[in-house]
PDB file of C-alpha atoms and ligand atoms in Angstrom:
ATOM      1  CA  UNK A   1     -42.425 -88.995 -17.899  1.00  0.00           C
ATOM      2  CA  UNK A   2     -44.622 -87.102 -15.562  1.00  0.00           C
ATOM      3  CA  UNK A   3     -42.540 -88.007 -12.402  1.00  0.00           C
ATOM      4  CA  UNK A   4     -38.864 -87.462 -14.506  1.00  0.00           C
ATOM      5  CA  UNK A   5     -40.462 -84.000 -15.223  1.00  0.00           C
ATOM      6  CA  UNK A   6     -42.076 -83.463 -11.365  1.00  0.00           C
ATOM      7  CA  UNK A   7     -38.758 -85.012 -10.039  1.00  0.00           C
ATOM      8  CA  UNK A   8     -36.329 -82.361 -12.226  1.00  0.00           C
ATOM      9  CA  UNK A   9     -38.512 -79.551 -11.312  1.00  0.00           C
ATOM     10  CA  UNK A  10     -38.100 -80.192  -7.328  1.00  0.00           C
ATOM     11  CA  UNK A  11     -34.590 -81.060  -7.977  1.00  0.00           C
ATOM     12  CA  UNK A  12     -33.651 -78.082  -9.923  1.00  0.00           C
ATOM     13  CA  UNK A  13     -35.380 -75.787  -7.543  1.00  0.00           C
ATOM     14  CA  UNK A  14     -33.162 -77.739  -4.513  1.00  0.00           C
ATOM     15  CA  UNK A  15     -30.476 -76.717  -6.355  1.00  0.00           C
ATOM     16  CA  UNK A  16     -31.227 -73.208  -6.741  1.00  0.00           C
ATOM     17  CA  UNK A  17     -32.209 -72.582  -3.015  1.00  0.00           C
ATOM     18  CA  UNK A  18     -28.962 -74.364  -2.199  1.00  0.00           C
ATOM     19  CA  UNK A  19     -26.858 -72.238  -5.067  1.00  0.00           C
ATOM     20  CA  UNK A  20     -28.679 -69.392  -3.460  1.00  0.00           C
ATOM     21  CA  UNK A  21     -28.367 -69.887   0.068  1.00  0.00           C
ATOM     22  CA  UNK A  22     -24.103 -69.954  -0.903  1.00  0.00           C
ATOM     23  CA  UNK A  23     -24.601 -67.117  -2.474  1.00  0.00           C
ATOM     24  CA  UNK A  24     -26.207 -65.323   0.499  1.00  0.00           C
ATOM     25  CA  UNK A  25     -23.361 -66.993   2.945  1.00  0.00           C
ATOM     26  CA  UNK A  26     -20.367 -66.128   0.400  1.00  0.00           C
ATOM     27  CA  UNK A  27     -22.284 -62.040   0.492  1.00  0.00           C
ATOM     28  CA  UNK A  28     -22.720 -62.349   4.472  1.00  0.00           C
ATOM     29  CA  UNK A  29     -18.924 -63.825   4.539  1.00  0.00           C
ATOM     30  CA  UNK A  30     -17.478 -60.993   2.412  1.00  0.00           C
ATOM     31  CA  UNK A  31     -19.587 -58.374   3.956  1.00  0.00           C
ATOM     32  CA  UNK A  32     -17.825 -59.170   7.676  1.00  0.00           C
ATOM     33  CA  UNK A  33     -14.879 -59.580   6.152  1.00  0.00           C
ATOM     34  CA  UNK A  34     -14.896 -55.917   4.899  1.00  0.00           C
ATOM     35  CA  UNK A  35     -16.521 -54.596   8.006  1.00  0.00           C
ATOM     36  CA  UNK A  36     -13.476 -56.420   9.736  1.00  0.00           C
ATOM     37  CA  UNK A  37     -11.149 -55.337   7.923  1.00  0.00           C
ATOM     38  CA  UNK A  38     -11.896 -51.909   8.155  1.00  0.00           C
ATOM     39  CA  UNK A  39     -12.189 -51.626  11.879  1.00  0.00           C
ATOM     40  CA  UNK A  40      -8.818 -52.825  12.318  1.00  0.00           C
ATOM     41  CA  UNK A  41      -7.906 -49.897  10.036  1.00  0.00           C
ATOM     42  CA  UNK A  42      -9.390 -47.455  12.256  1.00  0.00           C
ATOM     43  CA  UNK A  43      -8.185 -49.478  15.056  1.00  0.00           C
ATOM     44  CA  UNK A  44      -4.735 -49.234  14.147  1.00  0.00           C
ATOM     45  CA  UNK A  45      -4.672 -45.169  13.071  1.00  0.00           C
ATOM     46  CA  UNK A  46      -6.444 -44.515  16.131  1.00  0.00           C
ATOM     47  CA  UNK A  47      -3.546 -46.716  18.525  1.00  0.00           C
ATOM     48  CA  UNK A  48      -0.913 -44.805  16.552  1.00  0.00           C
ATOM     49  CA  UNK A  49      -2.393 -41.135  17.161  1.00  0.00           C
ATOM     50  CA  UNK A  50      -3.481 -42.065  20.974  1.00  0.00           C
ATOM     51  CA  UNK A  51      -0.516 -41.541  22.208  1.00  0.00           C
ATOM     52  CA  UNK A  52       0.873 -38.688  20.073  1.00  0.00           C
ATOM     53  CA  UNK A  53       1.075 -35.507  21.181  1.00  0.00           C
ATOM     54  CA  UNK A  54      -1.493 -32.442  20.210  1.00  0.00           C
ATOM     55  CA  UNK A  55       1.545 -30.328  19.402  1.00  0.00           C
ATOM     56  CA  UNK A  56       3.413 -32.320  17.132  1.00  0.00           C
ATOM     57  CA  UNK A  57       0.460 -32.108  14.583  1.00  0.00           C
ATOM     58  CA  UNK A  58       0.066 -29.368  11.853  1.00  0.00           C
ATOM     59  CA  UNK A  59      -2.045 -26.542  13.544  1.00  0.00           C
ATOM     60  CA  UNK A  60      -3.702 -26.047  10.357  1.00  0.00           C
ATOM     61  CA  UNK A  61      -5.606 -28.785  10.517  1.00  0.00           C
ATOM     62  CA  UNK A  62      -7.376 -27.594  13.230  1.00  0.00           C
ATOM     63  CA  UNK A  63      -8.984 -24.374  11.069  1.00  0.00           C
ATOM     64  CA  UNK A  64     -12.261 -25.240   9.866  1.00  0.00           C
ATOM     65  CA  UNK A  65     -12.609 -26.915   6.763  1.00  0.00           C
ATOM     66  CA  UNK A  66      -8.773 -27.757   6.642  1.00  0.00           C
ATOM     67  CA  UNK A  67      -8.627 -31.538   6.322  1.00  0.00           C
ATOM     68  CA  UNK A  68      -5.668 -34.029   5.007  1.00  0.00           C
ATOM     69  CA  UNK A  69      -4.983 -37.333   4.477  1.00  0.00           C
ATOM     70  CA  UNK A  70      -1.398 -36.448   4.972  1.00  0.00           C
ATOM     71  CA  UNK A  71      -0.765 -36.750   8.664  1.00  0.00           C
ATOM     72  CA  UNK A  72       2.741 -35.846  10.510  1.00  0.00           C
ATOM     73  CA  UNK A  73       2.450 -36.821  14.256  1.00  0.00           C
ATOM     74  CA  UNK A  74       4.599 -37.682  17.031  1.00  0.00           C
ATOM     75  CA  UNK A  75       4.611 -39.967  19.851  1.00  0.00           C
ATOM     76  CA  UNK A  76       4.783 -39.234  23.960  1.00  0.00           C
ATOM     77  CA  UNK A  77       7.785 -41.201  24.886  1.00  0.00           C
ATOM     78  CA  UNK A  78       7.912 -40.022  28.549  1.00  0.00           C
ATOM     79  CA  UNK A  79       8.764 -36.562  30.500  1.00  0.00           C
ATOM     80  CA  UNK A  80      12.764 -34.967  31.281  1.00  0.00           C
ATOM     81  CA  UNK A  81      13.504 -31.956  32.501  1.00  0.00           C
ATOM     82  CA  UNK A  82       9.493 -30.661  33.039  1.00  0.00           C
ATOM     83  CA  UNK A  83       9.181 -31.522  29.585  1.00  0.00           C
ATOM     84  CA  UNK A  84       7.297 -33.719  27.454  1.00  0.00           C
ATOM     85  CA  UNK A  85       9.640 -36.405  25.435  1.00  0.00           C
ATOM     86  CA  UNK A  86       8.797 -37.085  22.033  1.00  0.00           C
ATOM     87  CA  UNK A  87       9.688 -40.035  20.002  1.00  0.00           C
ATOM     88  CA  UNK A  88      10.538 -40.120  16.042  1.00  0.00           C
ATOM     89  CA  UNK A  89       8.799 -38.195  13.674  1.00  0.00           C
ATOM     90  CA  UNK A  90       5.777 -40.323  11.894  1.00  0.00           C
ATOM     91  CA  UNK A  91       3.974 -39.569   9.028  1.00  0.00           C
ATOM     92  CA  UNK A  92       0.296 -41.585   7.581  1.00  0.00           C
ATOM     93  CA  UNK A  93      -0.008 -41.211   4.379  1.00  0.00           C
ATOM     94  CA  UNK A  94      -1.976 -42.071   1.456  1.00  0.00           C
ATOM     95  CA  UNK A  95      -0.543 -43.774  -1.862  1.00  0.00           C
ATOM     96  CA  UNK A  96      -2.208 -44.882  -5.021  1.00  0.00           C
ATOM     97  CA  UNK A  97      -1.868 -48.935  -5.336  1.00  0.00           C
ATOM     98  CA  UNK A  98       0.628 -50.857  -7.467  1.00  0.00           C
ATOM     99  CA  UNK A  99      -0.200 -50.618 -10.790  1.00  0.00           C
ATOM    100  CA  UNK A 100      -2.437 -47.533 -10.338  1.00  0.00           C
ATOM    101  CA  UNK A 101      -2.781 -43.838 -12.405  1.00  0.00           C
ATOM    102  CA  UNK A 102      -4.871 -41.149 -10.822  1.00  0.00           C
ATOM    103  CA  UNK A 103      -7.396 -41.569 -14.058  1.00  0.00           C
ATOM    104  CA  UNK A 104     -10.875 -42.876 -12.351  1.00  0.00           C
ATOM    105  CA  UNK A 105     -10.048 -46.227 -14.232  1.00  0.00           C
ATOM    106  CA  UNK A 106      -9.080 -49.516 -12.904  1.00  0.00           C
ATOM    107  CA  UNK A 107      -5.498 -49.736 -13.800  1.00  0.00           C
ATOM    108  CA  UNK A 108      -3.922 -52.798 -12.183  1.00  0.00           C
ATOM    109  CA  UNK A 109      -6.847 -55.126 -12.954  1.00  0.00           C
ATOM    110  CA  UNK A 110      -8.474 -55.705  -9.170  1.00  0.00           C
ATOM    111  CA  UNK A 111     -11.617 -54.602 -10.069  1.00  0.00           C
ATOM    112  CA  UNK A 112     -11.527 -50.213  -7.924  1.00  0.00           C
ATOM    113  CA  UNK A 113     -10.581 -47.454  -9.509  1.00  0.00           C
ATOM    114  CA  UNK A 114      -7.532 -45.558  -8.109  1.00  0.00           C
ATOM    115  CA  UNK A 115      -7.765 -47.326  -4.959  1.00  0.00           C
ATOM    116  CA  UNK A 116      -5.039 -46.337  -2.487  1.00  0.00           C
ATOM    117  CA  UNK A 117      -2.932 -47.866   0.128  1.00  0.00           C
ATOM    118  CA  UNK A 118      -1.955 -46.862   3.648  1.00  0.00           C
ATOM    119  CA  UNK A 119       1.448 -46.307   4.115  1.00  0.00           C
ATOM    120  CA  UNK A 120       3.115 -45.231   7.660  1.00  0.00           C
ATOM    121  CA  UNK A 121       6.849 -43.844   7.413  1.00  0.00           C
ATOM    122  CA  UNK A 122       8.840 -43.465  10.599  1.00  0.00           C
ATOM    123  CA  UNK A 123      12.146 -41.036   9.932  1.00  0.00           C
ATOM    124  CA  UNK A 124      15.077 -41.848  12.363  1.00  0.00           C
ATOM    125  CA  UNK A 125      18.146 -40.528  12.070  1.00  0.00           C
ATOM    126  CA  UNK A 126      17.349 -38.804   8.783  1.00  0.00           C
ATOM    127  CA  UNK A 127      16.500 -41.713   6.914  1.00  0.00           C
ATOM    128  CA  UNK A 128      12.402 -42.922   6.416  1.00  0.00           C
ATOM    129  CA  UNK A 129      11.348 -46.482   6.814  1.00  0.00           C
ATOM    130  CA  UNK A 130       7.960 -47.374   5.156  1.00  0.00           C
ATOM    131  CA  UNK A 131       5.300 -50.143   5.626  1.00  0.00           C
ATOM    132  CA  UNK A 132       1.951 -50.260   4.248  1.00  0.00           C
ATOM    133  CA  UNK A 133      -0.765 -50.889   6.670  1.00  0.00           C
ATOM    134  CA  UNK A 134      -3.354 -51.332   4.599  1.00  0.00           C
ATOM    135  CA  UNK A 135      -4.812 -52.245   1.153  1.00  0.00           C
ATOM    136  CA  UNK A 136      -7.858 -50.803  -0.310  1.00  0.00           C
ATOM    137  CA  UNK A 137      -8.809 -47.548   0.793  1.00  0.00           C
ATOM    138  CA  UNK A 138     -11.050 -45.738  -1.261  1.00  0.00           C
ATOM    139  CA  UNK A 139     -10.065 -42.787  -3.236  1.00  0.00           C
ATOM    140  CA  UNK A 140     -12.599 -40.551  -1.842  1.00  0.00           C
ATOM    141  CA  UNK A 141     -14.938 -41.015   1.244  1.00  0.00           C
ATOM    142  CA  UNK A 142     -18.003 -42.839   0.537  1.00  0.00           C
ATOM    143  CA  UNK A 143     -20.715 -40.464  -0.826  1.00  0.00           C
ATOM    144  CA  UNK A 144     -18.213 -38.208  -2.587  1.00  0.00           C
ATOM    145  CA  UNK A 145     -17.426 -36.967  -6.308  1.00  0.00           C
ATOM    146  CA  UNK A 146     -14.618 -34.726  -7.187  1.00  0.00           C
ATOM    147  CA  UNK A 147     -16.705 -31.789  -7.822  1.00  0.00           C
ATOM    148  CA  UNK A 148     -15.788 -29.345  -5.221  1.00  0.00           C
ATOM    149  CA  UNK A 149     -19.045 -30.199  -3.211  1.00  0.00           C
ATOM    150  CA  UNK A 150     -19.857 -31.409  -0.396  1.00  0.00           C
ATOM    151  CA  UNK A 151     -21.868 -34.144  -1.614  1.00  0.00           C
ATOM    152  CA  UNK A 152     -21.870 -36.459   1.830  1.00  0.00           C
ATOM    153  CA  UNK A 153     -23.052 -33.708   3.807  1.00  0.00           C
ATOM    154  CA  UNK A 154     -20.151 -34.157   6.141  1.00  0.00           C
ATOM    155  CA  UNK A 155     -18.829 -30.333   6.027  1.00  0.00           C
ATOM    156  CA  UNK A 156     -15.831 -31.786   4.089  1.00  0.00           C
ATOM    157  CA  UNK A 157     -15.185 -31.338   0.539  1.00  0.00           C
ATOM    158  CA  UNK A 158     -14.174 -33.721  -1.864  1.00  0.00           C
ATOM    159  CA  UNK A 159     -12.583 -35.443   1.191  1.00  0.00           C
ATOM    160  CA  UNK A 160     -10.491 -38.137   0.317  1.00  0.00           C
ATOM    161  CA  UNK A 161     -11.207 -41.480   1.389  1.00  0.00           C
ATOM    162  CA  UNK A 162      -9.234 -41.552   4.710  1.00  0.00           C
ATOM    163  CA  UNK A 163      -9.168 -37.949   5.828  1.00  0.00           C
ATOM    164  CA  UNK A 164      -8.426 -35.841   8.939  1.00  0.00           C
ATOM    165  CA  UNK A 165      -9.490 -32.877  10.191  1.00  0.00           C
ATOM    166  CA  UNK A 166      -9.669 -31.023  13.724  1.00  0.00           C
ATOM    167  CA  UNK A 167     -11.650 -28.638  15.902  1.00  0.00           C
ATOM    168  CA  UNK A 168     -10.390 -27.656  19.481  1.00  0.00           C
ATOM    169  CA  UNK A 169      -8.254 -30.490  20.914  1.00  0.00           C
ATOM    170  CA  UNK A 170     -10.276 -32.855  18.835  1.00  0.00           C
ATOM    171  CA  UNK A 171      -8.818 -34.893  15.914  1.00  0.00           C
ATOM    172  CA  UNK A 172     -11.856 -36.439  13.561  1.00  0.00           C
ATOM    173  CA  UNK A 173     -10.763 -39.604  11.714  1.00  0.00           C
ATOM    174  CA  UNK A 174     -12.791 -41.062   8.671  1.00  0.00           C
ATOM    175  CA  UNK A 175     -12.210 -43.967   6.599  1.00  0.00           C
ATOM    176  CA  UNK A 176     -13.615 -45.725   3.518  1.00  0.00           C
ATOM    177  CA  UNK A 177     -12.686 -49.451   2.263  1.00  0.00           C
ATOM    178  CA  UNK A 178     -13.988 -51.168  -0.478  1.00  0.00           C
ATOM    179  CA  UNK A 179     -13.660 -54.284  -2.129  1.00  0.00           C
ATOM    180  CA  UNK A 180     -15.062 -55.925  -5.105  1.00  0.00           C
ATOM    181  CA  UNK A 181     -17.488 -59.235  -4.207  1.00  0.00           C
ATOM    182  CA  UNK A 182     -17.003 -62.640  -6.100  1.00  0.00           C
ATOM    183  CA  UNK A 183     -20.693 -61.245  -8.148  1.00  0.00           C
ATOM    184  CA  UNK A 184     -18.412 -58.222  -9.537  1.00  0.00           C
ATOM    185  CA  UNK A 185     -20.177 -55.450  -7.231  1.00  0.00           C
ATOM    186  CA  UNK A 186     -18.200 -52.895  -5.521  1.00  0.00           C
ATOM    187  CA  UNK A 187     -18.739 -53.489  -1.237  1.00  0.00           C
ATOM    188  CA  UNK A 188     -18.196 -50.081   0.546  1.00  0.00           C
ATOM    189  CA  UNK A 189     -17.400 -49.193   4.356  1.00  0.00           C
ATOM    190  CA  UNK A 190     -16.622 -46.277   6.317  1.00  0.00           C
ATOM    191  CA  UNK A 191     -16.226 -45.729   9.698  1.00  0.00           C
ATOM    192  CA  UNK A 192     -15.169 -42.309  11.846  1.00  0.00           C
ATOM    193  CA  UNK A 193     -14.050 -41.858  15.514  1.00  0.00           C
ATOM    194  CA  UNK A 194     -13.212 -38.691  17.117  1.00  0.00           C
ATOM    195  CA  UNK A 195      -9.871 -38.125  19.394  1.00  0.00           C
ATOM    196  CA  UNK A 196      -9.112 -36.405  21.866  1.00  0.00           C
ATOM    197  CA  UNK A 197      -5.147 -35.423  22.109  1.00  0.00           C
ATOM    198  CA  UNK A 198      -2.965 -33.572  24.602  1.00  0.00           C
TER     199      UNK A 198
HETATM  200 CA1   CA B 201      -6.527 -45.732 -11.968  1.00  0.00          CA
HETATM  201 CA1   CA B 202      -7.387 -51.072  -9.135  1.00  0.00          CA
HETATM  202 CA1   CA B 203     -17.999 -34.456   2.307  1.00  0.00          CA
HETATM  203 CA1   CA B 204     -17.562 -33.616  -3.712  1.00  0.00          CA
END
């Protein structure tokens, strides 16, 4: 009886450092997934805007505390007559997911509220194309409410959660992902890079 009950007790508490040690991998796993994902975000906004030029963007943007996560650019596509060439007019913008209202609730079931989805449209010849380039962008950048406060302590307010905004010849970029774990808790990431455009 004595061993049975000694024997359970080390056997249940093999299990539990095993069950937990998953646990910690499946956390460690979805954390670098996220952090992955994200980067490849910023990686991809930032290879699109590279090469665009300074001019094509809304002045605007570039008066402080102007800021949108609606972004018309276009691309350098060479020089002609002294002048610079530029390709087809692009625009980033933000989009609430499938399934979502702007109500703070969790509409299509996937465990965020209002999430949003990337969504770049190229316009040639008068008619837009659209793909999405990415799911799960947060509504608002991490550390905000909608409460017409800076509550990050960015200099932004109520910034949504991917957002640009400009000083000089300098275009700021910041994103937020997020994701809900396998444990039901909501994983956050944001990332910002600075460019510099001509
Ligand atoms: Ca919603
Ligand atoms: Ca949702
Ligand atoms: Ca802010
Ligand atoms: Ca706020």
């Amino acid at each position: 009886m004595v061993v049975m009950a000694i024997l359970s007790v080390v056997l249940g508490s093999v299990v539990l450092s095993m069950q937990e040690g998953s646990d910690a991998w499946t956390a460690s796993m979805e954390s670098s997934t996220l952090d992955s994902k994200t980067e490849r975000t910023l990686d991809r906004i930032v290879r699109l805007l590279e090469v665009s030029s300074l001019g094509s963007l809304d002045p605007d943007l570039f008066d402080t505390g102007d800021l949108t996560s609606d972004l018309g650019f276009r691309e350098m596509v060479g020089f002609a007559a002294g002048s610079v060439q530029l390709g087809p007019e692009r625009r980033l913008t933000l989009v609430l997911a499938p399934g979502e209202l702007d109500n703070d609730l969790d509409d299509n079931g996937d465990g965020l509220a209002d999430e949003q989805r990337l969504v770049l449209t190229e316009t040639v010849g008068g008619t837009p194309r659209s793909i999405a380039l990415a799911k799960g962008i947060s509504e608002l950048l991490a550390g905000e409410t909608a409460n017409g406060l800076d509550d990050n302590g960015n200099g932004l307010v109520d910034e949504p959660g991917l957002c640009f905004d400009g000083t000089g010849g300098t275009l700021n970029i910041r994103l937020s992902m997020e994701k809900v774990t396998s444990r039901g808790q909501l994983m956050t990431r944001t990332l910002e890079t600075a460019l510099t455009l001509e």
